[in-house]
Coordinates of C-alpha atoms and ligand atoms in Angstrom, one line a residue:
M1 CA 16.8 34.1 45.4
P2 CA 19.3 33.4 48.0
N3 CA 21.3 30.2 47.7
S4 CA 19.7 28.3 50.7
L5 CA 16.1 28.9 49.3
F6 CA 17.0 27.9 46.1
R7 CA 18.5 24.8 47.5
R8 CA 15.4 24.2 49.4
A9 CA 13.1 24.6 46.5
L10 CA 15.2 22.1 44.7
R11 CA 15.1 19.6 47.4
K12 CA 11.2 20.1 47.7
G13 CA 11.0 19.5 43.9
A14 CA 13.0 16.4 44.2
R15 CA 10.9 15.0 47.1
T16 CA 7.7 15.5 45.0
L17 CA 9.2 13.7 41.9
R18 CA 10.2 10.8 44.3
H19 CA 6.6 10.8 45.8
L20 CA 5.2 10.9 42.1
M21 CA 7.5 8.1 41.0
Q22 CA 6.7 5.8 43.9
E23 CA 2.9 6.4 43.3
P24 CA 1.6 3.1 41.8
S25 CA -0.1 3.6 38.4
P26 CA -3.9 3.0 38.5
A27 CA -4.9 -0.4 37.4
P28 CA -5.9 -0.5 33.8
H29 CA -9.7 -0.4 33.5
D30 CA -11.6 -3.7 33.2
F31 CA -14.1 -2.9 30.4
S32 CA -15.5 -6.7 31.0
Q33 CA -17.3 -5.3 34.0
D34 CA -18.8 -2.4 32.5
R35 CA -22.8 -2.5 31.7
F36 CA -22.3 -1.3 28.1
A37 CA -19.6 -1.7 25.6
Y38 CA -19.4 2.0 24.7
G39 CA -16.6 2.6 27.1
Q40 CA -14.4 -0.2 25.5
I41 CA -15.0 1.3 21.9
N42 CA -14.5 4.9 22.9
A43 CA -11.2 4.0 24.6
L44 CA -10.0 2.4 21.5
V45 CA -11.2 5.4 19.4
E46 CA -9.6 7.7 21.7
Q47 CA -6.3 5.6 21.5
I48 CA -6.2 5.6 17.8
A49 CA -6.9 9.3 17.7
E50 CA -3.6 9.9 19.9
R51 CA -1.6 7.4 17.8
L52 CA -2.5 8.6 14.4
G53 CA -2.7 12.3 15.1
A54 CA -3.7 14.3 12.1
E55 CA -3.9 11.3 9.9
Q56 CA -7.2 10.2 11.6
R57 CA -10.9 10.9 11.5
S58 CA -12.6 9.8 14.8
H59 CA -16.1 9.6 13.1
Y60 CA -14.6 6.9 10.8
T61 CA -12.7 5.2 13.6
W62 CA -16.0 5.2 15.8
G63 CA -18.1 3.7 12.9
M64 CA -15.6 1.0 11.7
A65 CA -14.9 0.0 15.5
H66 CA -18.4 -0.4 16.2
G67 CA -18.9 -2.4 13.0
A68 CA -15.9 -4.7 13.9
Y69 CA -17.1 -5.2 17.5
L70 CA -20.3 -6.4 16.0
A71 CA -18.7 -8.6 13.7
Q72 CA -16.5 -9.9 16.8
H73 CA -19.6 -10.9 18.8
L74 CA -21.2 -12.5 15.7
G75 CA -18.1 -14.7 15.1
I76 CA -17.6 -13.2 11.6
E77 CA -13.8 -12.9 10.8
R78 CA -13.8 -10.2 8.0
I79 CA -15.7 -6.9 7.4
T80 CA -15.7 -4.4 4.5
V81 CA -15.4 -0.7 5.4
I82 CA -16.1 1.8 2.6
E83 CA -15.7 5.3 1.7
L84 CA -18.1 6.6 -1.2
G85 CA -16.5 9.8 -2.8
V86 CA -12.8 9.7 -2.0
A87 CA -11.5 13.0 -4.0
G88 CA -7.9 13.9 -2.6
G89 CA -8.1 10.8 -0.2
N90 CA -7.8 12.2 3.1
G91 CA -10.7 10.3 4.5
L92 CA -9.7 6.9 2.8
V93 CA -6.2 7.4 4.3
A94 CA -7.7 7.8 7.7
L95 CA -9.7 4.6 7.2
D96 CA -6.7 2.9 5.9
R97 CA -4.8 3.8 9.1
A98 CA -7.4 3.3 11.7
A99 CA -8.2 0.0 10.0
V100 CA -4.9 -1.7 10.9
E101 CA -5.5 -0.5 14.7
V102 CA -9.1 -1.6 15.0
E103 CA -8.1 -5.0 13.3
R104 CA -5.3 -5.6 15.8
A105 CA -7.4 -4.5 18.8
L106 CA -10.6 -6.5 18.0
G107 CA -9.0 -9.4 16.0
V108 CA -11.4 -9.0 12.8
G109 CA -10.0 -8.6 9.6
I110 CA -10.7 -5.2 7.7
D111 CA -11.0 -4.5 3.9
V112 CA -11.0 -0.9 3.0
L113 CA -12.4 0.3 -0.2
G114 CA -12.9 3.8 -1.8
F115 CA -15.3 4.4 -4.6
D116 CA -14.8 7.6 -6.7
T117 CA -15.1 8.6 -10.1
G118 CA -11.5 9.7 -10.2
A119 CA -12.3 12.9 -12.0
G120 CA -14.4 14.8 -9.4
L121 CA -18.1 15.3 -9.3
P122 CA -20.2 14.1 -12.1
K123 CA -22.9 16.7 -13.7
P124 CA -25.9 17.4 -11.4
Y125 CA -29.1 16.2 -13.0
D126 CA -31.5 18.7 -11.4
A127 CA -32.5 20.7 -8.3
R128 CA -32.2 17.6 -6.1
D129 CA -28.5 17.3 -6.9
L130 CA -28.0 20.9 -5.4
P131 CA -26.2 22.7 -8.3
N132 CA -26.4 25.6 -6.3
L133 CA -23.5 24.1 -4.2
W134 CA -21.8 21.8 -6.6
S135 CA -20.3 21.9 -10.2
P136 CA -19.2 19.1 -12.5
G137 CA -15.4 18.1 -11.8
D138 CA -15.3 19.5 -8.2
F139 CA -13.0 17.5 -5.9
P140 CA -10.9 15.8 -8.5
M141 CA -8.3 13.3 -7.6
D142 CA -4.4 12.8 -8.2
E143 CA -4.6 9.0 -8.5
A144 CA -1.0 8.4 -8.4
A145 CA -0.3 10.6 -5.5
L146 CA -3.1 9.0 -3.5
Q147 CA -1.9 5.5 -4.3
R148 CA 1.3 6.0 -2.8
R149 CA -0.3 6.9 0.5
L150 CA -2.5 3.7 0.7
H151 CA -1.3 0.5 2.4
R152 CA -4.3 -1.9 2.3
A153 CA -7.0 0.4 1.1
R154 CA -8.3 -0.3 -2.6
L155 CA -9.7 2.4 -4.9
I156 CA -12.6 1.4 -7.1
L157 CA -12.7 4.2 -10.0
G158 CA -15.8 4.9 -11.9
L159 CA -19.3 5.9 -11.7
V160 CA -20.9 4.2 -8.7
E161 CA -23.8 3.4 -10.8
D162 CA -21.5 0.9 -12.7
T163 CA -18.9 -0.1 -10.1
I164 CA -21.1 -1.0 -7.2
P165 CA -23.0 -3.8 -9.0
R166 CA -19.8 -5.3 -10.0
F167 CA -18.5 -5.1 -6.4
L168 CA -21.3 -6.7 -5.1
A169 CA -21.2 -9.4 -7.7
S170 CA -17.4 -9.9 -6.5
R171 CA -19.2 -11.4 -3.0
P172 CA -17.0 -9.3 -0.6
A173 CA -16.8 -9.7 3.2
P174 CA -19.8 -8.3 5.2
I175 CA -20.2 -4.5 4.9
A176 CA -19.9 -3.0 8.3
F177 CA -19.3 0.7 7.7
I178 CA -20.3 3.1 4.9
S179 CA -19.3 6.8 4.6
F180 CA -21.6 8.6 2.3
D181 CA -19.9 11.5 0.7
L182 CA -21.0 11.7 -2.9
D183 CA -22.5 15.1 -2.5
L184 CA -25.3 14.4 -5.1
Y185 CA -28.7 13.0 -4.6
S186 CA -28.5 11.0 -7.8
S187 CA -25.2 9.8 -6.9
T188 CA -26.4 8.7 -3.2
V189 CA -29.3 7.0 -5.0
A190 CA -27.0 5.1 -7.2
A191 CA -24.8 3.9 -4.3
L192 CA -27.7 2.8 -2.1
P193 CA -28.0 -0.8 -3.8
L194 CA -25.3 -1.4 -1.2
L195 CA -27.9 -1.8 1.4
E196 CA -30.2 -3.9 -0.8
A197 CA -27.7 -6.5 -1.0
D198 CA -27.9 -10.3 -0.1
P199 CA -27.8 -10.4 3.9
A200 CA -24.5 -12.6 3.6
L201 CA -22.7 -9.4 2.2
L202 CA -23.9 -7.2 5.1
L203 CA -23.9 -7.0 8.9
P204 CA -27.2 -7.0 10.3
R205 CA -26.7 -3.4 11.2
V206 CA -24.4 -1.2 9.1
Q207 CA -22.8 1.8 10.6
C208 CA -23.0 4.8 8.3
Y209 CA -21.8 8.5 8.2
L210 CA -23.6 11.0 6.2
D211 CA -21.4 13.9 5.4
D212 CA -23.9 16.2 3.5
I213 CA -26.8 16.6 5.9
L214 CA -26.2 19.7 8.1
G215 CA -26.5 23.4 7.4
F216 CA -26.1 25.0 3.8
T217 CA -29.1 24.2 1.8
F218 CA -29.3 20.6 2.6
A219 CA -33.1 19.7 3.3
E220 CA -35.4 16.5 3.3
F221 CA -36.2 17.3 -0.3
N222 CA -32.6 17.3 -1.6
G223 CA -29.2 15.7 -1.6
E224 CA -28.3 12.8 0.7
R225 CA -31.3 13.1 2.8
L226 CA -33.9 12.8 0.1
A227 CA -32.0 9.6 -1.1
I228 CA -32.3 7.9 2.5
A229 CA -35.9 9.0 2.7
E230 CA -36.9 7.6 -0.6
F231 CA -34.8 4.2 0.2
N232 CA -36.6 4.0 3.7
D233 CA -40.0 4.3 1.9
A234 CA -39.1 1.7 -0.8
H235 CA -37.9 -0.9 1.8
P236 CA -39.9 -2.1 4.4
Q237 CA -37.3 -4.3 5.7
R238 CA -34.2 -2.1 5.2
K239 CA -34.0 1.3 7.1
I240 CA -31.4 3.9 7.7
S241 CA -31.8 5.8 10.8
P242 CA -30.0 8.4 12.7
I243 CA -28.3 7.0 16.0
F244 CA -30.3 9.1 18.3
G245 CA -28.6 10.8 21.1
A246 CA -25.2 9.6 19.7
R247 CA -23.5 12.6 21.4
F248 CA -24.2 10.9 24.7
Y249 CA -22.5 7.7 23.8
V250 CA -19.1 9.1 22.0
P251 CA -15.9 10.0 23.8
R252 CA -16.7 13.1 26.0
R253 CA -14.5 15.3 24.1
Y254 CA -16.6 14.9 21.0
T255 CA -20.0 15.8 22.4
N256 CA -20.2 18.9 20.6
A257 CA -18.3 17.7 17.4
I258 CA -20.4 18.1 14.3
W259 CA -19.8 14.7 12.9
V260 CA -21.8 13.2 15.8
D261 CA -25.1 14.6 14.1
K262 CA -24.0 12.8 11.0
L263 CA -23.8 9.2 12.7
Y264 CA -26.7 7.0 11.1
M265 CA -27.2 3.0 11.1
A266 CA -28.8 0.9 8.6
H267 CA -31.0 -1.7 10.0
I268 CA -31.1 -4.9 8.0
L269 CA -34.5 -6.1 9.6
D270 CA -34.7 -9.1 7.2
H271 CA -30.9 -10.1 8.2
P272 CA -31.1 -13.8 9.8
R273 CA -28.7 -12.6 12.4
Y274 CA -30.5 -9.3 13.0
G275 CA -31.7 -10.4 16.5
D276 CA -28.1 -12.0 17.5
Y277 CA -26.6 -10.8 20.8
D278 CA -24.3 -8.2 20.0
G279 CA -22.4 -7.4 22.9
L280 CA -23.5 -4.1 23.1
V281 CA -25.2 -4.5 26.4
R282 CA -23.1 -6.6 28.5
R283 CA -25.4 -9.7 29.8
P284 CA -23.6 -10.9 33.0
R285 CA -24.3 -7.4 34.5
M286 CA -28.0 -7.0 33.5
D287 CA -29.8 -6.5 36.8
L288 CA -33.1 -4.9 36.5
S289 CA -34.0 -5.2 40.0
Ligands
LIG1 C1 -16.7 15.8 -1.4 S1 -15.9 14.7 -2.4 C2 -15.3 13.5 -1.1 C3 -14.4 13.9 -0.3 C4 -13.8 12.6 0.6 N1 -14.8 11.8 1.2 C5 -13.2 13.3 1.9 O1 -13.3 13.2 3.1 O2 -12.0 13.9 1.5 C6 -17.2 13.8 -3.3 C7 -16.5 13.0 -4.3 O3 -17.6 11.9 -4.7 C8 -17.1 11.4 -6.0 N2 -18.5 11.0 -6.7 C9 -19.8 11.9 -6.9 N3 -20.7 11.1 -7.6 C10 -20.2 10.1 -8.0 C11 -20.4 8.7 -8.7 N4 -21.7 8.8 -9.2 N5 -19.6 7.9 -8.9 C12 -18.5 7.9 -8.2 N6 -18.0 9.0 -7.4 C13 -18.7 10.0 -7.3 C14 -16.7 12.6 -6.7 O4 -15.7 12.3 -7.7 C15 -16.0 13.5 -5.6 O5 -14.5 13.2 -5.5

């Protein structure tokens, strides 16, 4: 390129740069004017995804952020978030890291707990535990290595059959989010007393994530789906339901992410605060005309 052309191109580049630098940055979005809270919570989920990179799981952050948002609107200062089935610990580490960010953004304290045998899967009892997929000892944990990666999260080791009743007896802060990843039907049944707890230990709606319900040989008659169906049959006032159409409510970039179909919500219909205003639909903007 002749020198004069090169100089002209340089000048043009500098002009564009000056122009861009003078461009006022757009005013930050005022979420309080939105009709629904999804935009605000999604923005937080995306911000955390960018900040934490590979160490985060957006489905955990989404469930935890919705739980903390509900607690904030009910004036509840502290919540518990739980991973059932920890194995190597990447999920618990993700929950641990994101809890700091959600706590800072929404001003609700968050206790993070992970339940696991510490020694991998127990022995499947029968066909409902899908022994075609799982074997005893699958997903072992290196406890010392995992403890070194955890900050606030606490590991509760042992069979959930034993540890969950003791945990509930300790009167934790209300449970806001549970990731079910115990793989076995029998273990999921053993964990579900969490959702039978005294309402003081639960938010009126508990965000849930069910890891093992899509593809493979999962069906309504085995694994986590069967445990949930039996729970719903046995509890007229406690129901675990999919969040229908969740893909339309998560950040756009996750519309086709598999985890969206694994988002559930436990409805504690006998919770004294089930009907309290939860901030999801912004009241001042309600205009049905
Ligand atoms: C698939 S792994 C969990 C993976 C982990 N959530 C993650 O995303 O990295 C399943 C875990 O559930 C645990 N588990 C299954 N049944 C259990 C039970 N009855 N009590 C305690 N832990 C159990 C196993 O020890 C195993 O580590």
